[in-house]
């Protein structure tokens, strides 16, 4: 293990290329009208990144509004319980609005404001990205329209109320399966007709270029902090990083700064659901194939005719038929290993973490913890593991209570 290795920002790997590709994955496959908007966005983003006023404003908001940096916490009781490597949590659950999603929403809304766009469009599944975007819009005085499947609106009434309270309009999407995938379709449809004054804030490292790159860069603050923090705490880099993978933004946020550190292993944990059979999970690297969804080439759960497959996970945030194109690239190159945790294992980890650490994790993050519970006992005691605690579990307690105590009235 290299001691005090130089920051891996000097790494050679420089994806995406000028076509927005990560090897054979990624790209931008959108209607002609959006091509111009995507080019405009990429140019504005590059200018903003090079402008110290923009980065200073973002840094100040990260510190004073989001509450960064988030702690890197040594989970001593979980470590003792597992009897193997030392387990640290990167505490994105302590960021404002309770998850990492605000990192991207805030960055993109600030960028939209700089571009002179006064209206924000977002899609949301369970409502987490919708709430983060509605929050950033309230902060910056932007109009906000959130597309949400009618099915999800029914299941997530509290988050719908939160968004409205924050001043956003929530539009019910009644097409298709009335869930996230259909909400993304409608958000894109809105953007096609309103590109002049609207910006679409995509919630993860998916979609057409430059979204996966922009979201990754805004989320990579997680790994930049964690790298510095673990060097402070332990004087060396971790052996293994573990994060759950829905679209893949919290995982890439943690991993990216370590990509050039060849001795640091990285594991992405997908939703294993009830079983790895069609319709029962969202493990794209186990049941998915090369394909296209929402403007990008990646791994997609689909049938033989290319129709998008249905998915299931106990956690709404991991329940999506495709995965960010850069993850597809890392899977293929072998730099990141991908595995899955079942609903059952995630629910068990949710309880173990709550009891041993006094931290109720999001059901999404519980998938990463479940994998840590599996592998940490097989590692040496002086090994170090960082688990990304992508969000807090307050949003999940009613659902968890129903699953853990099915006979009680909640
Ligand atoms: C949305 C969400 C996820 C999944 O999204 P990624 O883009 O894969 O990070 C994970 N954890 C929490 C808490 C979420 O809200």
Short mmCIF file of C-alpha atoms and ligand atoms in Angstrom, two decimals:
data_model
loop_
_atom_site.label_atom_id
_atom_site.label_comp_id
_atom_site.label_asym_id
_atom_site.label_seq_id
_atom_site.Cartn_x
_atom_site.Cartn_y
_atom_site.Cartn_z
CA UNK A 1 0.00 0.00 0.00
CA UNK A 2 1.43 3.37 -0.99
CA UNK A 3 1.80 5.78 1.87
CA UNK A 4 0.66 9.33 1.15
CA UNK A 5 0.29 8.59 -2.52
CA UNK A 6 -0.02 11.72 -4.67
CA UNK A 7 -3.60 12.69 -5.43
CA UNK A 8 -4.94 10.56 -8.21
CA UNK A 9 -6.19 13.62 -10.07
CA UNK A 10 -2.95 13.10 -11.98
CA UNK A 11 -4.42 9.84 -13.27
CA UNK A 12 -4.25 9.09 -16.96
CA UNK A 13 -7.84 8.02 -17.38
CA UNK A 14 -9.70 10.91 -18.90
CA UNK A 15 -13.15 9.71 -19.86
CA UNK A 16 -15.45 10.76 -21.35
CA UNK A 17 -13.96 11.47 -24.78
CA UNK A 18 -15.22 14.36 -26.93
CA UNK A 19 -18.26 12.29 -27.96
CA UNK A 20 -19.23 11.69 -24.37
CA UNK A 21 -18.13 8.05 -24.57
CA UNK A 22 -16.63 5.93 -21.83
CA UNK A 23 -15.07 3.29 -24.05
CA UNK A 24 -18.02 1.77 -25.90
CA UNK A 25 -20.55 3.20 -23.41
CA UNK A 26 -22.26 6.58 -22.91
CA UNK A 27 -22.81 9.01 -25.79
CA UNK A 28 -25.80 11.24 -26.45
CA UNK A 29 -28.80 9.81 -28.22
CA UNK A 30 -31.47 12.48 -28.09
CA UNK A 31 -33.84 14.38 -30.42
CA UNK A 32 -32.16 17.02 -32.59
CA UNK A 33 -33.57 19.94 -30.56
CA UNK A 34 -31.77 18.72 -27.46
CA UNK A 35 -28.39 18.37 -29.17
CA UNK A 36 -28.00 22.14 -29.10
CA UNK A 37 -29.02 22.31 -25.42
CA UNK A 38 -26.52 19.60 -24.49
CA UNK A 39 -23.71 21.37 -26.33
CA UNK A 40 -24.64 24.66 -24.68
CA UNK A 41 -24.67 22.95 -21.29
CA UNK A 42 -21.24 21.39 -21.84
CA UNK A 43 -19.72 24.72 -22.86
CA UNK A 44 -21.30 26.56 -19.92
CA UNK A 45 -20.13 23.85 -17.54
CA UNK A 46 -16.52 24.05 -18.76
CA UNK A 47 -16.53 27.83 -18.43
CA UNK A 48 -18.03 27.65 -14.94
CA UNK A 49 -15.44 25.13 -13.79
CA UNK A 50 -12.67 27.42 -14.94
CA UNK A 51 -14.23 30.45 -13.22
CA UNK A 52 -13.01 30.99 -9.64
CA UNK A 53 -16.18 32.99 -8.78
CA UNK A 54 -18.34 29.98 -9.60
CA UNK A 55 -16.23 27.48 -7.67
CA UNK A 56 -15.95 29.87 -4.69
CA UNK A 57 -19.73 30.31 -4.58
CA UNK A 58 -20.27 26.54 -4.78
CA UNK A 59 -17.65 25.90 -2.08
CA UNK A 60 -19.26 28.44 0.25
CA UNK A 61 -22.71 26.89 -0.20
CA UNK A 62 -21.30 23.40 0.31
CA UNK A 63 -19.83 24.52 3.60
CA UNK A 64 -22.55 26.77 5.00
CA UNK A 65 -25.71 25.34 3.46
CA UNK A 66 -25.06 21.63 2.80
CA UNK A 67 -22.85 21.19 5.86
CA UNK A 68 -19.72 19.88 4.15
CA UNK A 69 -17.34 18.43 4.71
CA UNK A 70 -19.30 15.44 5.95
CA UNK A 71 -17.50 13.35 8.58
CA UNK A 72 -15.56 10.16 7.94
CA UNK A 73 -16.67 8.14 10.94
CA UNK A 74 -14.96 5.07 12.41
CA UNK A 75 -17.75 2.56 13.11
CA UNK A 76 -16.08 0.91 16.11
CA UNK A 77 -18.92 -1.30 17.32
CA UNK A 78 -19.69 -2.63 13.85
CA UNK A 79 -15.96 -3.21 13.36
CA UNK A 80 -15.73 -5.13 16.63
CA UNK A 81 -18.87 -7.10 15.80
CA UNK A 82 -17.52 -8.18 12.40
CA UNK A 83 -14.04 -9.02 13.68
CA UNK A 84 -12.14 -8.15 10.50
CA UNK A 85 -11.12 -4.91 8.76
CA UNK A 86 -11.73 -1.49 10.26
CA UNK A 87 -14.99 -0.03 8.93
CA UNK A 88 -15.39 3.68 8.28
CA UNK A 89 -18.60 5.39 7.09
CA UNK A 90 -18.51 8.43 4.83
CA UNK A 91 -21.46 10.31 6.29
CA UNK A 92 -23.43 11.67 3.33
CA UNK A 93 -26.51 11.01 5.48
CA UNK A 94 -25.51 14.15 7.38
CA UNK A 95 -25.64 16.38 4.30
CA UNK A 96 -28.62 18.77 4.08
CA UNK A 97 -31.79 16.93 2.97
CA UNK A 98 -30.28 13.67 4.23
CA UNK A 99 -28.38 12.26 1.28
CA UNK A 100 -25.67 12.89 -1.31
CA UNK A 101 -28.22 14.04 -3.93
CA UNK A 102 -27.95 17.68 -2.85
CA UNK A 103 -24.30 17.76 -4.09
CA UNK A 104 -25.46 17.35 -7.68
CA UNK A 105 -28.73 19.29 -7.42
CA UNK A 106 -27.00 22.34 -5.94
CA UNK A 107 -24.16 22.27 -8.47
CA UNK A 108 -26.50 21.98 -11.45
CA UNK A 109 -28.95 24.63 -10.21
CA UNK A 110 -26.08 27.06 -9.64
CA UNK A 111 -24.91 26.30 -13.18
CA UNK A 112 -28.44 26.87 -14.55
CA UNK A 113 -28.62 30.23 -12.81
CA UNK A 114 -25.28 31.20 -14.32
CA UNK A 115 -26.64 30.22 -17.75
CA UNK A 116 -29.57 32.61 -17.21
CA UNK A 117 -32.15 29.80 -17.01
CA UNK A 118 -34.94 30.60 -14.62
CA UNK A 119 -36.88 27.34 -14.74
CA UNK A 120 -35.69 23.94 -13.56
CA UNK A 121 -37.07 20.56 -14.64
CA UNK A 122 -36.36 17.41 -12.66
CA UNK A 123 -37.55 13.82 -12.53
CA UNK A 124 -37.86 11.79 -9.39
CA UNK A 125 -38.60 8.21 -8.38
CA UNK A 126 -39.01 7.98 -4.63
CA UNK A 127 -38.76 11.76 -4.36
CA UNK A 128 -35.24 12.14 -2.99
CA UNK A 129 -33.79 13.85 -6.05
CA UNK A 130 -37.00 15.89 -6.40
CA UNK A 131 -36.66 17.15 -2.84
CA UNK A 132 -32.96 17.95 -3.29
CA UNK A 133 -33.68 19.89 -6.49
CA UNK A 134 -36.70 21.68 -4.99
CA UNK A 135 -34.44 22.66 -2.08
CA UNK A 136 -31.71 24.06 -4.34
CA UNK A 137 -34.37 25.97 -6.33
CA UNK A 138 -35.83 27.51 -3.17
CA UNK A 139 -32.33 28.54 -2.13
CA UNK A 140 -31.50 30.12 -5.49
CA UNK A 141 -34.95 31.54 -6.34
CA UNK A 142 -35.58 29.34 -9.39
CA UNK A 143 -38.93 27.93 -10.59
CA UNK A 144 -39.05 24.17 -10.32
CA UNK A 145 -41.21 21.49 -12.00
CA UNK A 146 -40.74 17.89 -10.88
CA UNK A 147 -42.06 14.95 -12.94
CA UNK A 148 -43.05 11.96 -10.86
CA UNK A 149 -44.88 8.74 -11.76
CA UNK A 150 -48.49 8.59 -10.51
CA UNK A 151 -47.65 5.27 -8.84
CA UNK A 152 -44.70 6.84 -7.00
CA UNK A 153 -46.77 9.89 -5.98
CA UNK A 154 -49.17 7.52 -4.29
CA UNK A 155 -46.33 5.70 -2.47
CA UNK A 156 -44.36 8.80 -1.47
CA UNK A 157 -46.93 11.33 -0.33
CA UNK A 158 -44.66 12.92 2.25
CA UNK A 159 -41.95 13.74 -0.30
CA UNK A 160 -44.61 15.17 -2.65
CA UNK A 161 -45.72 17.45 0.16
CA UNK A 162 -42.10 18.42 0.89
CA UNK A 163 -41.54 19.46 -2.73
CA UNK A 164 -44.73 21.54 -2.77
CA UNK A 165 -43.81 23.11 0.56
CA UNK A 166 -40.47 24.08 -0.97
CA UNK A 167 -42.37 25.88 -3.74
CA UNK A 168 -42.11 23.31 -6.54
CA UNK A 169 -44.79 22.05 -8.87
CA UNK A 170 -45.12 18.24 -8.93
CA UNK A 171 -46.52 16.80 -12.17
CA UNK A 172 -48.13 13.37 -12.05
CA UNK A 173 -46.99 11.09 -14.92
CA UNK A 174 -49.69 8.64 -15.93
CA UNK A 175 -48.03 6.94 -18.91
CA UNK A 176 -46.37 3.50 -19.02
CA UNK A 177 -45.64 1.92 -15.65
CA UNK A 178 -46.25 5.35 -14.00
CA UNK A 179 -42.82 5.22 -12.32
CA UNK A 180 -39.32 6.72 -12.68
CA UNK A 181 -38.62 5.62 -16.25
CA UNK A 182 -41.83 7.31 -17.44
CA UNK A 183 -41.08 10.42 -15.36
CA UNK A 184 -37.69 10.73 -17.12
CA UNK A 185 -39.42 10.42 -20.51
CA UNK A 186 -41.81 13.27 -19.65
CA UNK A 187 -39.06 15.44 -18.19
CA UNK A 188 -37.09 15.08 -21.43
CA UNK A 189 -40.25 15.83 -23.42
CA UNK A 190 -40.78 19.04 -21.42
CA UNK A 191 -37.16 20.06 -21.97
CA UNK A 192 -37.43 19.62 -25.77
CA UNK A 193 -40.06 22.37 -25.89
CA UNK A 194 -38.62 24.69 -23.21
CA UNK A 195 -34.83 24.53 -23.70
CA UNK A 196 -34.59 28.30 -24.12
CA UNK A 197 -35.39 29.13 -20.51
CA UNK A 198 -35.22 25.75 -18.76
CA UNK A 199 -32.47 23.48 -17.47
CA UNK A 200 -33.04 19.79 -16.82
CA UNK A 201 -31.37 18.62 -13.61
CA UNK A 202 -30.77 14.90 -14.10
CA UNK A 203 -30.41 13.15 -10.75
CA UNK A 204 -27.67 10.59 -11.32
CA UNK A 205 -24.68 9.74 -13.53
CA UNK A 206 -26.92 8.59 -16.36
CA UNK A 207 -28.56 10.13 -19.42
CA UNK A 208 -26.94 11.77 -22.44
CA UNK A 209 -23.51 13.41 -22.25
CA UNK A 210 -22.60 15.72 -20.51
CA UNK A 211 -24.93 14.71 -17.62
CA UNK A 212 -22.94 11.67 -16.41
CA UNK A 213 -19.76 13.76 -16.37
CA UNK A 214 -21.29 16.81 -14.66
CA UNK A 215 -23.03 14.74 -11.99
CA UNK A 216 -19.84 12.73 -11.36
CA UNK A 217 -17.77 15.87 -10.97
CA UNK A 218 -20.22 17.45 -8.50
CA UNK A 219 -20.41 14.20 -6.52
CA UNK A 220 -16.66 13.59 -6.53
CA UNK A 221 -16.41 15.99 -3.58
CA UNK A 222 -17.29 12.86 -1.53
CA UNK A 223 -14.13 10.99 -2.51
CA UNK A 224 -11.92 14.10 -2.40
CA UNK A 225 -12.88 14.62 1.23
CA UNK A 226 -12.73 10.92 2.12
CA UNK A 227 -9.23 10.56 0.68
CA UNK A 228 -7.95 13.48 2.73
CA UNK A 229 -9.82 12.31 5.83
CA UNK A 230 -8.55 8.72 5.76
CA UNK A 231 -4.97 9.93 5.25
CA UNK A 232 -5.44 12.16 8.31
CA UNK A 233 -6.99 9.38 10.40
CA UNK A 234 -4.86 6.40 9.36
CA UNK A 235 -1.89 7.79 7.47
CA UNK A 236 -2.66 5.57 4.51
CA UNK A 237 -5.22 4.80 1.84
CA UNK A 238 -8.07 2.32 2.41
CA UNK A 239 -7.97 -1.24 1.05
CA UNK A 240 -11.56 -1.25 -0.13
CA UNK A 241 -14.37 1.18 -0.93
CA UNK A 242 -17.96 -0.03 -0.94
CA UNK A 243 -21.01 1.87 -2.24
CA UNK A 244 -24.50 1.01 -3.44
CA UNK A 245 -25.28 1.58 -7.13
CA UNK A 246 -28.62 2.81 -8.43
CA UNK A 247 -27.78 5.13 -11.32
CA UNK A 248 -24.36 5.20 -9.71
CA UNK A 249 -23.78 8.76 -8.49
CA UNK A 250 -22.89 8.19 -4.84
CA UNK A 251 -20.61 5.30 -5.84
CA UNK A 252 -18.74 7.24 -8.49
CA UNK A 253 -18.66 10.22 -6.14
CA UNK A 254 -16.71 8.15 -3.62
CA UNK A 255 -14.66 6.11 -6.11
CA UNK A 256 -13.52 8.72 -8.61
CA UNK A 257 -10.72 10.30 -6.62
CA UNK A 258 -9.24 6.84 -5.96
CA UNK A 259 -9.40 5.48 -9.52
CA UNK A 260 -5.69 6.05 -10.02
CA UNK A 261 -4.79 4.36 -6.71
CA UNK A 262 -4.37 0.85 -8.05
CA UNK A 263 -4.15 -0.77 -4.61
CA UNK A 264 -7.57 0.53 -3.59
CA UNK A 265 -10.27 -2.04 -4.43
CA UNK A 266 -13.76 -0.73 -5.25
CA UNK A 267 -17.02 -2.59 -4.99
CA UNK A 268 -20.39 -1.40 -6.31
CA UNK A 269 -23.44 -3.10 -4.81
CA UNK A 270 -26.60 -3.37 -6.88
CA UNK A 271 -30.09 -4.36 -5.79
CA UNK A 272 -30.41 -8.16 -5.75
CA UNK A 273 -34.12 -7.86 -4.88
CA UNK A 274 -35.97 -11.12 -4.26
CA UNK A 275 -33.97 -13.22 -6.76
CA UNK A 276 -31.82 -12.78 -9.86
CA UNK A 277 -34.68 -13.66 -12.21
CA UNK A 278 -36.34 -11.21 -14.64
CA UNK A 279 -38.52 -8.62 -12.89
CA UNK A 280 -37.33 -9.54 -9.39
CA UNK A 281 -34.16 -7.44 -9.08
CA UNK A 282 -32.20 -4.45 -10.43
CA UNK A 283 -28.72 -6.01 -10.77
CA UNK A 284 -27.88 -4.73 -14.25
CA UNK A 285 -24.45 -6.36 -14.31
CA UNK A 286 -25.97 -9.75 -13.55
CA UNK A 287 -29.13 -9.78 -15.61
CA UNK A 288 -28.55 -6.90 -18.03
CA UNK A 289 -27.03 -6.56 -21.48
CA UNK A 290 -25.47 -3.92 -23.73
CA UNK A 291 -28.28 -1.55 -24.67
CA UNK A 292 -29.62 1.97 -24.63
CA UNK A 293 -31.95 3.81 -22.28
CA UNK A 294 -32.58 7.52 -21.77
CA UNK A 295 -29.97 8.72 -24.22
CA UNK A 296 -26.97 6.61 -23.20
CA UNK A 297 -25.46 3.20 -24.00
CA UNK A 298 -24.86 1.04 -20.96
CA UNK A 299 -26.01 -2.21 -19.37
CA UNK A 300 -29.79 -2.44 -19.46
CA UNK A 301 -32.29 -4.95 -18.08
CA UNK A 302 -34.29 -5.85 -21.18
CA UNK A 303 -36.00 -8.74 -22.92
CA UNK A 304 -34.81 -10.42 -26.13
CA UNK A 305 -36.62 -7.81 -28.22
CA UNK A 306 -34.90 -4.95 -26.36
CA UNK A 307 -38.03 -3.96 -24.41
CA UNK A 308 -37.03 -2.48 -21.03
CA UNK A 309 -37.47 -5.04 -18.30
CA UNK A 310 -39.37 -4.44 -15.08
CA UNK A 311 -37.33 -4.22 -11.89
CA UNK A 312 -37.80 -4.75 -8.20
CA UNK A 313 -35.93 -3.61 -5.11
CA UNK A 314 -36.88 -2.93 -1.52
CA UNK A 315 -35.14 0.43 -2.02
CA UNK A 316 -36.67 2.81 -4.55
CA UNK A 317 -33.33 4.54 -5.21
CA UNK A 318 -31.74 1.39 -6.63
CA UNK A 319 -34.79 0.34 -8.65
CA UNK A 320 -33.82 1.35 -12.20
CA UNK A 321 -33.33 -0.75 -15.36
CA UNK A 322 -30.02 0.84 -16.41
CA UNK A 323 -26.82 2.08 -14.79
CA UNK A 324 -24.47 4.98 -15.46
CA UNK A 325 -22.23 4.44 -18.53
CA UNK A 326 -19.00 5.02 -16.62
CA UNK A 327 -19.91 2.13 -14.33
CA UNK A 328 -20.44 0.00 -17.43
CA UNK A 329 -16.93 0.99 -18.48
CA UNK A 330 -15.44 0.23 -15.03
CA UNK A 331 -17.24 -3.12 -15.04
CA UNK A 332 -15.82 -4.03 -18.40
CA UNK A 333 -12.30 -2.81 -17.56
CA UNK A 334 -12.43 -4.60 -14.21
CA UNK A 335 -11.38 -1.51 -12.23
CA UNK A 336 -14.55 -1.76 -10.12
CA UNK A 337 -16.15 -5.06 -9.08
CA UNK A 338 -19.94 -5.22 -8.97
CA UNK A 339 -22.03 -7.48 -6.82
CA UNK A 340 -25.53 -7.42 -5.39
CA UNK A 341 -27.26 -7.64 -2.03
CA UNK A 342 -30.77 -9.06 -1.65
CA UNK A 343 -33.74 -7.25 -0.10
CA UNK A 344 -33.39 -9.56 2.87
CA UNK A 345 -29.68 -8.89 3.42
CA UNK A 346 -30.26 -5.12 3.09
CA UNK A 347 -33.08 -5.21 5.63
CA UNK A 348 -30.90 -7.17 8.05
CA UNK A 349 -28.02 -4.67 7.58
CA UNK A 350 -30.50 -1.81 8.15
CA UNK A 351 -31.23 -3.26 11.60
CA UNK A 352 -27.65 -4.23 12.48
CA UNK A 353 -26.35 -0.76 11.69
CA UNK A 354 -29.15 0.92 13.62
CA UNK A 355 -28.55 -1.21 16.72
CA UNK A 356 -24.75 -1.17 16.72
CA UNK A 357 -24.04 2.36 15.60
CA UNK A 358 -27.14 4.43 16.37
CA UNK A 359 -27.30 5.32 12.70
CA UNK A 360 -30.44 4.40 10.75
CA UNK A 361 -29.17 4.06 7.17
CA UNK A 362 -31.21 4.54 3.99
CA UNK A 363 -32.34 1.21 2.52
CA UNK A 364 -30.11 2.01 -0.48
CA UNK A 365 -27.03 2.46 1.73
CA UNK A 366 -28.06 -0.71 3.60
CA UNK A 367 -27.12 -2.67 0.46
CA UNK A 368 -23.53 -1.40 0.76
CA UNK A 369 -23.51 -2.21 4.48
CA UNK A 370 -24.87 -5.70 3.74
CA UNK A 371 -21.91 -6.37 1.48
CA UNK A 372 -19.50 -4.98 4.10
CA UNK A 373 -21.04 -7.37 6.66
CA UNK A 374 -20.30 -10.20 4.25
CA UNK A 375 -16.67 -9.39 3.35
CA UNK A 376 -15.21 -7.52 6.32
CA UNK A 377 -14.92 -10.66 8.52
CA UNK A 378 -12.70 -12.25 5.83
CA UNK A 379 -10.25 -9.32 5.84
CA UNK A 380 -7.22 -8.63 8.07
CA UNK A 381 -7.67 -6.55 11.20
CA UNK A 382 -5.43 -3.75 9.96
CA UNK A 383 -7.23 -3.51 6.63
CA UNK A 384 -9.46 -0.47 6.11
CA UNK A 385 -12.86 -0.34 4.45
CA UNK A 386 -14.85 2.81 3.67
CA UNK A 387 -18.58 2.35 3.18
CA UNK A 388 -20.48 5.22 1.61
CA UNK A 389 -23.44 6.04 3.85
CA UNK A 390 -25.29 7.61 0.94
CA UNK A 391 -28.33 8.69 2.96
CA UNK A 392 -30.26 8.45 6.18
CA UNK A 393 -33.10 6.03 6.72
CA UNK A 394 -35.79 8.28 8.20
CA UNK A 395 -37.60 8.16 4.85
CA UNK A 396 -37.65 4.35 5.03
CA UNK A 397 -38.81 3.60 8.56
CA UNK A 398 -42.52 3.13 7.76
CA UNK A 399 -41.73 0.71 4.93
CA UNK A 400 -39.15 -1.12 7.04
CA UNK A 401 -41.57 -1.41 9.95
CA UNK A 402 -44.15 -3.03 7.67
CA UNK A 403 -41.56 -5.53 6.44
CA UNK A 404 -39.97 -6.27 9.81
CA UNK A 405 -43.20 -6.38 11.84
CA UNK A 406 -45.92 -7.29 9.31
CA UNK A 407 -48.53 -7.98 11.99
CA UNK A 408 -48.27 -4.63 13.75
CA UNK A 409 -50.30 -1.61 12.76
CA UNK A 410 -48.09 1.29 11.62
C1 LIG B 1 -30.99 8.04 -4.89
C2 LIG B 1 -30.22 7.36 -3.85
C3 LIG B 1 -29.29 6.34 -4.15
C4 LIG B 1 -29.07 5.81 -5.54
O1 LIG B 1 -28.63 6.72 -6.48
P1 LIG B 1 -27.12 6.73 -7.02
O2 LIG B 1 -27.15 7.66 -8.15
O3 LIG B 1 -26.77 5.32 -7.41
O4 LIG B 1 -26.28 7.19 -5.89
C5 LIG B 1 -28.54 5.79 -3.12
N1 LIG B 1 -28.72 6.19 -1.84
C6 LIG B 1 -29.61 7.15 -1.50
C7 LIG B 1 -29.75 7.52 -0.08
C8 LIG B 1 -30.39 7.76 -2.49
O5 LIG B 1 -31.27 8.70 -2.14
#
